[in-house]
Structures are given as structure tokens and as C-alpha cells.
Amino acid sequence: VIIFPSRITLARINREKSDLARFETQLKQLRKVPAETMDGFRITLAANIEMPEDIPSVIAHGGEGVGLYRTEYFYLNRTDVPDEEEQFRAYNRVAKKLKPDSVIIRTLDLGGDKFNSALEIPPEINPFMGWRAIRFCLERQDIFKTQLRAILRSSCQKNVKVMFPMISGFSELERILKIWEETKDELKRKGVPFYPDMEVGIMIEIPAAVVMADVLARQVDFFSIGTNDLIQYTLAVDRVNEKIAYLYDPLNPAVLRFIRQVINIGHQNNIWVGMCGEMAGDLLSVPILLGLGLDEFSVSPVLIPEVKKVINSLHLSEVRQLAQAVLQHRSADKIRTEVKKLLRQVAPIMLEREEQKR
């Protein structure tokens, strides 16, 4: 707070306010413009949402569908468990509103830092590595199948995809897919319609899944990289611990090598690879991810215009070179310097805004 600002200070603030207004106007004009590099390479730029009420924001900011529908918010801060009909209405409403753009529904991911629900998930010493997400669902198949039925019913819109979080290996995925097929068979016997060819994907957010990606890729239609957890598990950094927050770095070379490995293996097995973690909305990470071959970015709706502005300012050829170069570096600081050098040339105003945020 500036008490009694001088005329010079007021003039500076007014200039900054005008510059910001002009910049936001430019971003709004990108709403109907595709996310496409200067040399014509098209990227899917989708949104992360938590509830159907987020859809107007997705549309207003120019999102191409939903890359992550966080369904656990159905279960938080309530005394009962949502039934199949309530979930179906919500999923169907989102799919219908965004048709023909796709909507990727992630199955229940309670636990970790999301546990205040009627499901009585016990407190744990290390909840991020505990009984959460798909581990909980495999134990509570009654709750899991209720959600799967609701998702399958909403697939009649033909733009719904499903993905399973926190996959750690083949045996776990095999169990999930067996339950998935059982649920489909149950609906068939009851004569309940659903779209039989909907895509099924998994989150890659555990290092074990990265190592086994070649095996997992043969079982699914797509990967979505969940960097929030992947970074913390790779670097052994609790992402909600302020004392070691400085170690939580998406540009750490180990993280980038993992991401490259997942993308390459996905493409070798003819499946597409997206990212729905916060890294996808980090403007310093976007050029590298683009250069590594990421097919889909899914970010908070309000970040869509900024990410699109960066993508639309780049050439695919230059970011491919950038990605190859930074993977040779041994520190995140050197990688960050190289990315800033490129952004200073092609999108200086975006770099300036990013530095102001930090």
C-alpha cells in the first residue's frame, strides 16, 4: 500500500494500468483463434475444471474442451455420498455444453490434500503416498462402479473420455480395466445406453508409471501427465511444505527427462499425450513442452489466453531445438535462462508478466 503517492508514482501506476488493459484486450481477441505455432503446428489447449459452473469460464477464455474434470469435488464438504444420477447429470451437462470438444473425466482422486468428505478416509502420516485416488477406488468398488456407470451413461454425447489417476503399474491397470469392462457389461444387460468406443486414458504421475510407460501405453488410448504429483515424487519434495518449496521445480532436468520419455513412448505406441498439471500453464515451461512434442495442454481457464499467446508466438522448429538444448543442461537455472532468452525475442511482454508474477 502506497500512502500519499506522488504525482510521479501515480503517473507510473496509471501507465501500467493502461498497458495492462491493452494487453488484456489483446488476449480477449485470441478467444476464437486456435493455439497454433507461427509455422502452422496446431495444439489442443483445453481447461481444467472442478464443477459444471466452470463451463462459462472455459468458453469465455477460448478453451477447447476439458482436459481434466476433477470429480472429487463432488465428494468434498458434504455429509453424504453423491449417487449415480447426480453425477450423471453433472457429467452429461458438461459434455453437452462443450460438444463437440472433448471432456476428459478423471475418476475420484480423494486423499492427499483432499480428504474432507463423507467417505471417512483415515488421516495418514504421509497422505500423498497413502490410501488415495485409484487405490481407494479399488478397495471401494461400490463407490467406484457408481461413478463409472455415471461416466459411461454420459458418454452418449460421444465427446466424453475417462482417465484413471495415480497408476503405479500394469497389474493395477489390469484390475481397473477389468472393473471397467464389468461395469459396461452390467449396463448392457440392463439395456442402458452408452458409447462403446470412448477413449480410456491414465494419469502419468508416479515415476514407476514413467518407467513402465511402454507397457502401459499398449493398454490405453492416451496419457495425461500430472506434473503436480510427478514433480514431488521425482524430487522427493512435499509440494505443500514451504520449507522446501525451493526444491519443487518443474524445470529440473530429471523432470524434463521423465516428460520426454513419456511423450516419446506414447507416440511410439500411437497414443496422444497431454498434460493437466500446473506445469502446462507455466509460461517458462510451455516452449519446452511444445518442443518435446506434447499434444495437449490443459490449464486453468483463466490461463488459456496467456498460454495461447506464447504458443502463437513460437515456431515449432525453434522450440524443438530449444528442447534438445535444455535437456543437455545439468541445472534448472541454466534451462530457465535459455527459455527466457527465447521468450525475450518472441514474446517479451509475456516474459515481463511472468517475471512480475514471480
mmCIF file of C-alpha atoms in Angstrom:
data_model
loop_
_atom_site.group_PDB
_atom_site.id
_atom_site.type_symbol
_atom_site.label_atom_id
_atom_site.label_comp_id
_atom_site.label_asym_id
_atom_site.label_seq_id
_atom_site.Cartn_x
_atom_site.Cartn_y
_atom_site.Cartn_z
ATOM 1 C CA VAL A 1 0.000 0.000 0.000
ATOM 2 C CA ILE A 2 1.401 3.373 -1.015
ATOM 3 C CA ILE A 3 0.367 6.154 1.359
ATOM 4 C CA PHE A 4 0.058 9.607 -0.267
ATOM 5 C CA PRO A 5 1.651 8.612 -3.603
ATOM 6 C CA SER A 6 3.479 11.342 -5.501
ATOM 7 C CA ARG A 7 2.378 12.563 -8.924
ATOM 8 C CA ILE A 8 5.242 10.605 -10.484
ATOM 9 C CA THR A 9 4.123 7.391 -8.754
ATOM 10 C CA LEU A 10 0.502 7.953 -9.782
ATOM 11 C CA ALA A 11 1.568 8.580 -13.378
ATOM 12 C CA ARG A 12 3.584 5.348 -13.413
ATOM 13 C CA ILE A 13 0.700 3.331 -11.958
ATOM 14 C CA ASN A 14 -1.744 4.783 -14.488
ATOM 15 C CA ARG A 15 0.624 3.888 -17.331
ATOM 16 C CA GLU A 16 0.892 0.327 -16.028
ATOM 17 C CA LYS A 17 -2.890 0.163 -15.695
ATOM 18 C CA SER A 18 -3.343 1.309 -19.319
ATOM 19 C CA ASP A 19 -0.718 -1.161 -20.548
ATOM 20 C CA LEU A 20 -2.467 -3.981 -18.676
ATOM 21 C CA ALA A 21 -5.866 -3.010 -20.108
ATOM 22 C CA ARG A 22 -4.452 -3.043 -23.665
ATOM 23 C CA PHE A 23 -2.778 -6.381 -23.061
ATOM 24 C CA GLU A 24 -5.955 -7.958 -21.684
ATOM 25 C CA THR A 25 -7.868 -6.675 -24.704
ATOM 26 C CA GLN A 26 -5.337 -8.406 -26.959
ATOM 27 C CA LEU A 27 -5.746 -11.641 -25.026
ATOM 28 C CA LYS A 28 -9.541 -11.490 -25.299
ATOM 29 C CA GLN A 29 -9.185 -11.241 -29.069
ATOM 30 C CA LEU A 30 -7.480 -14.649 -29.038
ATOM 31 C CA ARG A 31 -10.624 -16.411 -27.803
ATOM 32 C CA LYS A 32 -11.615 -17.802 -31.208
ATOM 33 C CA VAL A 33 -8.059 -18.085 -32.539
ATOM 34 C CA PRO A 34 -6.579 -21.619 -32.476
ATOM 35 C CA ALA A 35 -3.466 -22.429 -30.460
ATOM 36 C CA GLU A 36 -1.091 -22.716 -33.380
ATOM 37 C CA THR A 37 2.613 -22.010 -33.818
ATOM 38 C CA MET A 38 3.859 -19.468 -36.350
ATOM 39 C CA ASP A 39 4.704 -22.314 -38.740
ATOM 40 C CA GLY A 40 1.234 -23.878 -38.525
ATOM 41 C CA PHE A 41 1.558 -26.610 -35.875
ATOM 42 C CA ARG A 42 -1.772 -26.964 -34.048
ATOM 43 C CA ILE A 43 -2.029 -27.750 -30.338
ATOM 44 C CA THR A 44 -5.114 -28.651 -28.298
ATOM 45 C CA LEU A 45 -5.493 -26.139 -25.468
ATOM 46 C CA ALA A 46 -8.111 -27.377 -23.011
ATOM 47 C CA ALA A 47 -9.219 -26.429 -19.498
ATOM 48 C CA ASN A 48 -9.106 -27.939 -16.022
ATOM 49 C CA ILE A 49 -12.440 -27.712 -14.204
ATOM 50 C CA GLU A 50 -13.957 -28.772 -10.897
ATOM 51 C CA MET A 51 -17.696 -28.384 -11.498
ATOM 52 C CA PRO A 52 -20.236 -27.629 -14.266
ATOM 53 C CA GLU A 53 -20.346 -23.974 -13.153
ATOM 54 C CA ASP A 54 -16.822 -23.567 -14.569
ATOM 55 C CA ILE A 55 -18.020 -24.062 -18.150
ATOM 56 C CA PRO A 56 -18.821 -20.367 -18.903
ATOM 57 C CA SER A 57 -15.222 -19.528 -17.977
ATOM 58 C CA VAL A 58 -13.906 -22.262 -20.301
ATOM 59 C CA ILE A 59 -15.938 -20.854 -23.183
ATOM 60 C CA ALA A 60 -15.135 -17.214 -22.371
ATOM 61 C CA HIS A 61 -11.392 -17.907 -22.356
ATOM 62 C CA GLY A 62 -11.403 -19.974 -25.553
ATOM 63 C CA GLY A 63 -10.787 -23.448 -24.148
ATOM 64 C CA GLU A 64 -11.037 -26.423 -26.487
ATOM 65 C CA GLY A 65 -12.984 -28.668 -24.177
ATOM 66 C CA VAL A 66 -11.893 -30.060 -20.820
ATOM 67 C CA GLY A 67 -8.597 -31.872 -20.343
ATOM 68 C CA LEU A 68 -9.249 -32.553 -16.660
ATOM 69 C CA TYR A 69 -12.587 -32.732 -14.874
ATOM 70 C CA ARG A 70 -11.718 -33.124 -11.183
ATOM 71 C CA THR A 71 -14.643 -35.199 -9.946
ATOM 72 C CA GLU A 72 -13.509 -35.438 -6.308
ATOM 73 C CA TYR A 73 -15.144 -32.078 -5.608
ATOM 74 C CA PHE A 74 -18.486 -33.894 -5.691
ATOM 75 C CA TYR A 75 -17.433 -35.618 -2.506
ATOM 76 C CA LEU A 76 -15.891 -32.765 -0.515
ATOM 77 C CA ASN A 77 -17.558 -30.797 2.283
ATOM 78 C CA ARG A 78 -20.764 -32.823 2.414
ATOM 79 C CA THR A 79 -22.272 -35.416 4.730
ATOM 80 C CA ASP A 80 -23.470 -37.839 2.071
ATOM 81 C CA VAL A 81 -22.024 -39.593 -0.973
ATOM 82 C CA PRO A 82 -23.200 -38.441 -4.439
ATOM 83 C CA ASP A 83 -25.308 -41.032 -6.192
ATOM 84 C CA GLU A 84 -25.127 -42.144 -9.814
ATOM 85 C CA GLU A 85 -27.908 -39.848 -11.005
ATOM 86 C CA GLU A 86 -26.381 -36.700 -9.509
ATOM 87 C CA GLN A 87 -23.028 -37.483 -11.086
ATOM 88 C CA PHE A 88 -24.564 -38.392 -14.441
ATOM 89 C CA ARG A 89 -26.453 -35.090 -14.614
ATOM 90 C CA ALA A 90 -23.269 -33.115 -13.951
ATOM 91 C CA TYR A 91 -21.087 -35.039 -16.427
ATOM 92 C CA ASN A 92 -23.777 -35.003 -19.094
ATOM 93 C CA ARG A 93 -24.349 -31.279 -18.660
ATOM 94 C CA VAL A 94 -20.647 -30.500 -19.164
ATOM 95 C CA ALA A 95 -20.344 -32.824 -22.173
ATOM 96 C CA LYS A 96 -23.468 -31.381 -23.782
ATOM 97 C CA LYS A 97 -22.373 -27.762 -23.258
ATOM 98 C CA LEU A 98 -18.909 -28.292 -24.784
ATOM 99 C CA LYS A 99 -19.851 -30.635 -27.616
ATOM 100 C CA PRO A 100 -18.097 -31.419 -29.984
ATOM 101 C CA ASP A 101 -14.962 -30.597 -27.936
ATOM 102 C CA SER A 102 -13.908 -33.461 -25.719
ATOM 103 C CA VAL A 103 -14.371 -33.712 -21.959
ATOM 104 C CA ILE A 104 -11.902 -35.880 -20.049
ATOM 105 C CA ILE A 105 -13.348 -37.044 -16.745
ATOM 106 C CA ARG A 106 -10.838 -38.135 -14.131
ATOM 107 C CA THR A 107 -12.173 -40.684 -11.692
ATOM 108 C CA LEU A 108 -12.262 -39.930 -7.987
ATOM 109 C CA ASP A 109 -8.915 -38.639 -6.646
ATOM 110 C CA LEU A 110 -9.590 -38.153 -2.948
ATOM 111 C CA GLY A 111 -6.790 -38.362 -0.400
ATOM 112 C CA GLY A 112 -3.507 -36.476 -0.379
ATOM 113 C CA ASP A 113 -4.567 -32.888 0.300
ATOM 114 C CA LYS A 114 -8.265 -33.592 -0.490
ATOM 115 C CA PHE A 115 -9.879 -35.632 2.260
ATOM 116 C CA ASN A 116 -12.721 -33.697 3.885
ATOM 117 C CA SER A 117 -15.602 -35.895 2.761
ATOM 118 C CA ALA A 118 -18.231 -38.356 3.966
ATOM 119 C CA LEU A 119 -16.086 -41.288 2.804
ATOM 120 C CA GLU A 120 -14.159 -41.409 6.078
ATOM 121 C CA ILE A 121 -10.680 -41.685 4.577
ATOM 122 C CA PRO A 122 -8.463 -42.004 7.649
ATOM 123 C CA PRO A 123 -5.746 -39.417 8.350
ATOM 124 C CA GLU A 124 -2.283 -40.682 7.432
ATOM 125 C CA ILE A 125 1.272 -39.645 8.226
ATOM 126 C CA ASN A 126 2.078 -39.328 4.511
ATOM 127 C CA PRO A 127 -1.278 -38.922 2.721
ATOM 128 C CA PHE A 128 0.244 -38.136 -0.701
ATOM 129 C CA MET A 129 1.664 -41.670 -0.772
ATOM 130 C CA GLY A 130 -1.195 -43.309 1.064
ATOM 131 C CA TRP A 131 -4.682 -44.732 0.511
ATOM 132 C CA ARG A 132 -5.850 -42.308 -2.145
ATOM 133 C CA ALA A 133 -7.133 -41.962 -5.715
ATOM 134 C CA ILE A 134 -7.281 -45.264 -7.593
ATOM 135 C CA ARG A 135 -6.066 -47.175 -4.521
ATOM 136 C CA PHE A 136 -9.167 -46.090 -2.651
ATOM 137 C CA CYS A 137 -11.405 -46.873 -5.641
ATOM 138 C CA LEU A 138 -10.066 -50.411 -5.990
ATOM 139 C CA GLU A 139 -10.924 -51.054 -2.343
ATOM 140 C CA ARG A 140 -14.321 -49.338 -2.517
ATOM 141 C CA GLN A 141 -15.599 -50.764 -5.787
ATOM 142 C CA ASP A 142 -19.181 -49.901 -4.855
ATOM 143 C CA ILE A 143 -18.321 -46.183 -4.985
ATOM 144 C CA PHE A 144 -16.034 -46.671 -7.997
ATOM 145 C CA LYS A 145 -18.627 -48.525 -10.080
ATOM 146 C CA THR A 146 -21.280 -45.920 -9.261
ATOM 147 C CA GLN A 147 -19.032 -43.279 -10.775
ATOM 148 C CA LEU A 148 -18.105 -45.426 -13.765
ATOM 149 C CA ARG A 149 -21.774 -46.015 -14.563
ATOM 150 C CA ALA A 150 -22.440 -42.267 -14.482
ATOM 151 C CA ILE A 151 -19.458 -41.607 -16.766
ATOM 152 C CA LEU A 152 -20.490 -44.328 -19.218
ATOM 153 C CA ARG A 153 -24.053 -43.015 -19.383
ATOM 154 C CA SER A 154 -22.778 -39.510 -20.168
ATOM 155 C CA SER A 155 -20.637 -40.952 -22.986
ATOM 156 C CA CYS A 156 -23.731 -40.975 -25.218
ATOM 157 C CA GLN A 157 -22.719 -37.385 -26.055
ATOM 158 C CA LYS A 158 -19.727 -39.043 -27.849
ATOM 159 C CA ASN A 159 -17.208 -36.485 -26.601
ATOM 160 C CA VAL A 160 -16.513 -37.967 -23.164
ATOM 161 C CA LYS A 161 -13.229 -39.679 -22.270
ATOM 162 C CA VAL A 162 -12.249 -41.229 -18.950
ATOM 163 C CA MET A 163 -8.874 -41.356 -17.206
ATOM 164 C CA PHE A 164 -7.646 -43.026 -14.071
ATOM 165 C CA PRO A 165 -5.281 -41.277 -11.626
ATOM 166 C CA MET A 166 -2.189 -42.424 -9.751
ATOM 167 C CA ILE A 167 -1.434 -45.542 -11.772
ATOM 168 C CA SER A 168 1.685 -47.283 -10.491
ATOM 169 C CA GLY A 169 1.958 -50.341 -12.735
ATOM 170 C CA PHE A 170 0.478 -52.916 -15.073
ATOM 171 C CA SER A 171 -1.271 -55.137 -12.502
ATOM 172 C CA GLU A 172 -3.121 -52.161 -11.074
ATOM 173 C CA LEU A 173 -4.231 -51.008 -14.519
ATOM 174 C CA GLU A 174 -5.309 -54.553 -15.389
ATOM 175 C CA ARG A 175 -7.607 -54.622 -12.336
ATOM 176 C CA ILE A 176 -9.068 -51.229 -13.254
ATOM 177 C CA LEU A 177 -9.777 -52.222 -16.845
ATOM 178 C CA LYS A 178 -11.420 -55.425 -15.667
ATOM 179 C CA ILE A 179 -13.790 -53.408 -13.447
ATOM 180 C CA TRP A 180 -14.379 -51.014 -16.369
ATOM 181 C CA GLU A 181 -15.423 -53.902 -18.627
ATOM 182 C CA GLU A 182 -17.589 -55.424 -15.879
ATOM 183 C CA THR A 183 -19.417 -52.111 -15.488
ATOM 184 C CA LYS A 184 -20.026 -51.894 -19.228
ATOM 185 C CA ASP A 185 -21.400 -55.438 -19.247
ATOM 186 C CA GLU A 186 -23.744 -54.587 -16.368
ATOM 187 C CA LEU A 187 -25.143 -51.617 -18.282
ATOM 188 C CA LYS A 188 -25.553 -53.736 -21.427
ATOM 189 C CA ARG A 189 -27.559 -56.339 -19.539
ATOM 190 C CA LYS A 190 -29.828 -53.607 -18.171
ATOM 191 C CA GLY A 191 -30.231 -52.055 -21.621
ATOM 192 C CA VAL A 192 -28.666 -48.754 -20.502
ATOM 193 C CA PRO A 193 -27.147 -46.940 -23.489
ATOM 194 C CA PHE A 194 -23.532 -45.747 -23.602
ATOM 195 C CA TYR A 195 -20.887 -45.080 -26.256
ATOM 196 C CA PRO A 196 -18.809 -48.280 -26.516
ATOM 197 C CA ASP A 197 -15.789 -46.690 -28.215
ATOM 198 C CA MET A 198 -14.999 -43.928 -25.712
ATOM 199 C CA GLU A 199 -11.292 -43.347 -25.125
ATOM 200 C CA VAL A 200 -9.680 -44.562 -21.907
ATOM 201 C CA GLY A 201 -6.510 -42.969 -20.545
ATOM 202 C CA ILE A 202 -4.342 -42.853 -17.465
ATOM 203 C CA MET A 203 -2.523 -40.190 -15.499
ATOM 204 C CA ILE A 204 1.254 -40.498 -15.512
ATOM 205 C CA GLU A 205 2.246 -39.020 -12.172
ATOM 206 C CA ILE A 206 4.299 -41.701 -10.438
ATOM 207 C CA PRO A 207 7.913 -42.428 -11.506
ATOM 208 C CA ALA A 208 7.079 -46.149 -11.696
ATOM 209 C CA ALA A 209 4.488 -45.351 -14.380
ATOM 210 C CA VAL A 210 7.131 -43.446 -16.355
ATOM 211 C CA VAL A 211 9.472 -46.443 -16.224
ATOM 212 C CA MET A 212 6.646 -48.788 -17.271
ATOM 213 C CA ALA A 213 5.119 -46.406 -19.817
ATOM 214 C CA ASP A 214 5.895 -48.707 -22.754
ATOM 215 C CA VAL A 215 3.843 -51.494 -21.143
ATOM 216 C CA LEU A 216 1.019 -49.195 -20.016
ATOM 217 C CA ALA A 217 0.744 -47.479 -23.409
ATOM 218 C CA ARG A 218 -0.412 -50.726 -25.032
ATOM 219 C CA GLN A 219 -3.471 -50.841 -22.754
ATOM 220 C CA VAL A 220 -4.874 -47.312 -23.162
ATOM 221 C CA ASP A 221 -5.754 -44.624 -25.702
ATOM 222 C CA PHE A 222 -3.881 -41.705 -24.157
ATOM 223 C CA PHE A 223 -1.604 -40.479 -21.387
ATOM 224 C CA SER A 224 -2.113 -37.320 -19.352
ATOM 225 C CA ILE A 225 0.926 -36.199 -17.369
ATOM 226 C CA GLY A 226 0.053 -34.999 -13.885
ATOM 227 C CA THR A 227 3.074 -32.870 -13.077
ATOM 228 C CA ASN A 228 1.923 -31.705 -9.637
ATOM 229 C CA ASP A 229 2.500 -35.178 -8.231
ATOM 230 C CA LEU A 230 5.157 -36.301 -10.706
ATOM 231 C CA ILE A 231 7.457 -33.453 -9.649
ATOM 232 C CA GLN A 232 7.021 -34.068 -5.938
ATOM 233 C CA TYR A 233 7.547 -37.815 -6.249
ATOM 234 C CA THR A 234 10.525 -37.455 -8.587
ATOM 235 C CA LEU A 235 12.304 -34.857 -6.447
ATOM 236 C CA ALA A 236 11.105 -36.158 -3.044
ATOM 237 C CA VAL A 237 9.604 -32.743 -2.304
ATOM 238 C CA ASP A 238 6.332 -32.340 -0.426
ATOM 239 C CA ARG A 239 4.643 -29.701 -2.579
ATOM 240 C CA VAL A 240 2.758 -28.183 0.355
ATOM 241 C CA ASN A 241 5.848 -27.835 2.574
ATOM 242 C CA GLU A 242 7.009 -24.207 2.448
ATOM 243 C CA LYS A 243 10.425 -25.016 3.930
ATOM 244 C CA ILE A 244 11.479 -26.979 0.865
ATOM 245 C CA ALA A 245 9.348 -25.213 -1.749
ATOM 246 C CA TYR A 246 12.521 -24.002 -3.489
ATOM 247 C CA LEU A 247 13.275 -27.612 -4.480
ATOM 248 C CA TYR A 248 9.915 -28.028 -6.240
ATOM 249 C CA ASP A 249 10.992 -27.015 -9.736
ATOM 250 C CA PRO A 250 9.229 -28.103 -12.950
ATOM 251 C CA LEU A 251 12.351 -27.263 -14.951
ATOM 252 C CA ASN A 252 14.534 -29.670 -13.015
ATOM 253 C CA PRO A 253 16.376 -31.734 -15.682
ATOM 254 C CA ALA A 254 15.177 -35.017 -14.132
ATOM 255 C CA VAL A 255 11.538 -33.926 -14.506
ATOM 256 C CA LEU A 256 12.060 -32.853 -18.124
ATOM 257 C CA ARG A 257 13.734 -36.162 -18.976
ATOM 258 C CA PHE A 258 10.794 -38.057 -17.500
ATOM 259 C CA ILE A 259 8.367 -35.958 -19.557
ATOM 260 C CA ARG A 260 10.362 -36.534 -22.733
ATOM 261 C CA GLN A 261 10.349 -40.280 -22.059
ATOM 262 C CA VAL A 262 6.558 -40.386 -21.579
ATOM 263 C CA ILE A 263 5.856 -38.350 -24.733
ATOM 264 C CA ASN A 264 8.239 -40.402 -26.876
ATOM 265 C CA ILE A 265 6.851 -43.726 -25.659
ATOM 266 C CA GLY A 266 3.285 -42.528 -26.142
ATOM 267 C CA HIS A 267 3.961 -41.518 -29.738
ATOM 268 C CA GLN A 268 5.865 -44.745 -30.450
ATOM 269 C CA ASN A 269 2.723 -46.607 -29.405
ATOM 270 C CA ASN A 270 0.419 -44.345 -31.442
ATOM 271 C CA ILE A 271 -1.313 -42.703 -28.497
ATOM 272 C CA TRP A 272 -1.535 -38.982 -27.797
ATOM 273 C CA VAL A 273 -0.029 -37.363 -24.707
ATOM 274 C CA GLY A 274 -1.455 -34.414 -22.777
ATOM 275 C CA MET A 275 -0.568 -32.604 -19.580
ATOM 276 C CA CYS A 276 -3.009 -31.363 -16.964
ATOM 277 C CA GLY A 277 -0.659 -30.372 -14.147
ATOM 278 C CA GLU A 278 0.207 -26.770 -13.274
ATOM 279 C CA MET A 279 3.366 -27.030 -15.367
ATOM 280 C CA ALA A 280 1.200 -26.883 -18.518
ATOM 281 C CA GLY A 281 0.244 -23.311 -17.547
ATOM 282 C CA ASP A 282 3.769 -22.225 -16.600
ATOM 283 C CA LEU A 283 4.837 -19.847 -19.381
ATOM 284 C CA LEU A 284 8.518 -20.741 -18.979
ATOM 285 C CA SER A 285 7.686 -24.432 -19.419
ATOM 286 C CA VAL A 286 5.374 -24.050 -22.433
ATOM 287 C CA PRO A 287 8.111 -23.665 -25.119
ATOM 288 C CA ILE A 288 9.954 -26.739 -23.819
ATOM 289 C CA LEU A 289 6.800 -28.869 -23.626
ATOM 290 C CA LEU A 290 5.879 -27.804 -27.127
ATOM 291 C CA GLY A 291 9.347 -28.744 -28.335
ATOM 292 C CA LEU A 292 9.161 -32.129 -26.632
ATOM 293 C CA GLY A 293 6.031 -32.922 -28.666
ATOM 294 C CA LEU A 294 3.220 -32.567 -26.129
ATOM 295 C CA ASP A 295 -0.124 -32.919 -27.942
ATOM 296 C CA GLU A 296 -2.472 -31.272 -25.445
ATOM 297 C CA PHE A 297 -2.134 -28.609 -22.761
ATOM 298 C CA SER A 298 -4.872 -28.439 -20.126
ATOM 299 C CA VAL A 299 -4.772 -25.468 -17.760
ATOM 300 C CA SER A 300 -6.940 -23.287 -15.545
ATOM 301 C CA PRO A 301 -9.414 -21.430 -17.820
ATOM 302 C CA VAL A 302 -8.010 -18.007 -16.937
ATOM 303 C CA LEU A 303 -4.537 -19.090 -18.125
ATOM 304 C CA ILE A 304 -5.684 -20.232 -21.558
ATOM 305 C CA PRO A 305 -5.212 -16.859 -23.318
ATOM 306 C CA GLU A 306 -1.679 -16.396 -21.929
ATOM 307 C CA VAL A 307 -0.576 -19.907 -22.876
ATOM 308 C CA LYS A 308 -2.119 -19.446 -26.316
ATOM 309 C CA LYS A 309 -0.288 -16.132 -26.760
ATOM 310 C CA VAL A 310 3.039 -17.855 -26.079
ATOM 311 C CA ILE A 311 2.288 -20.795 -28.404
ATOM 312 C CA ASN A 312 1.158 -18.460 -31.180
ATOM 313 C CA SER A 313 4.437 -16.507 -30.881
ATOM 314 C CA LEU A 314 6.695 -19.517 -31.407
ATOM 315 C CA HIS A 315 7.950 -21.625 -34.308
ATOM 316 C CA LEU A 316 7.898 -25.400 -33.869
ATOM 317 C CA SER A 317 11.386 -25.655 -35.360
ATOM 318 C CA GLU A 318 12.871 -23.271 -32.771
ATOM 319 C CA VAL A 319 11.217 -24.928 -29.756
ATOM 320 C CA ARG A 320 12.380 -28.356 -30.916
ATOM 321 C CA GLN A 321 15.915 -27.014 -30.953
ATOM 322 C CA LEU A 322 15.327 -25.437 -27.551
ATOM 323 C CA ALA A 323 14.075 -28.721 -26.075
ATOM 324 C CA GLN A 324 17.113 -30.609 -27.364
ATOM 325 C CA ALA A 325 19.439 -27.957 -25.989
ATOM 326 C CA VAL A 326 17.963 -27.649 -22.498
ATOM 327 C CA LEU A 327 17.956 -31.415 -21.983
ATOM 328 C CA GLN A 328 21.746 -31.234 -22.099
ATOM 329 C CA HIS A 329 21.864 -28.808 -19.176
ATOM 330 C CA ARG A 330 22.510 -30.020 -15.657
ATOM 331 C CA SER A 331 20.608 -27.357 -13.715
ATOM 332 C CA ALA A 332 17.160 -25.747 -13.806
ATOM 333 C CA ASP A 333 18.741 -22.288 -13.605
ATOM 334 C CA LYS A 334 20.552 -22.752 -16.924
ATOM 335 C CA ILE A 335 17.392 -24.111 -18.508
ATOM 336 C CA ARG A 336 15.388 -21.147 -17.237
ATOM 337 C CA THR A 337 17.965 -18.705 -18.637
ATOM 338 C CA GLU A 338 17.776 -20.302 -22.087
ATOM 339 C CA VAL A 339 13.952 -20.233 -22.166
ATOM 340 C CA LYS A 340 13.928 -16.575 -21.098
ATOM 341 C CA LYS A 341 16.350 -15.759 -23.887
ATOM 342 C CA LEU A 342 13.914 -17.167 -26.449
ATOM 343 C CA LEU A 343 10.826 -15.538 -24.909
ATOM 344 C CA ARG A 344 12.624 -12.182 -24.744
ATOM 345 C CA GLN A 345 12.933 -12.375 -28.531
ATOM 346 C CA VAL A 346 9.485 -13.637 -29.487
ATOM 347 C CA ALA A 347 7.143 -12.660 -26.643
ATOM 348 C CA PRO A 348 8.791 -10.012 -24.426
ATOM 349 C CA ILE A 349 5.536 -8.822 -22.869
ATOM 350 C CA MET A 350 4.705 -12.384 -21.776
ATOM 351 C CA LEU A 351 8.133 -12.786 -20.204
ATOM 352 C CA GLU A 352 7.738 -9.479 -18.403
ATOM 353 C CA ARG A 353 4.377 -10.550 -16.973
ATOM 354 C CA GLU A 354 5.758 -13.914 -15.899
ATOM 355 C CA GLU A 355 8.670 -12.254 -14.083
ATOM 356 C CA GLN A 356 6.273 -9.875 -12.347
ATOM 357 C CA LYS A 357 4.277 -12.875 -11.062
ATOM 358 C CA ARG A 358 7.405 -14.491 -9.657
#
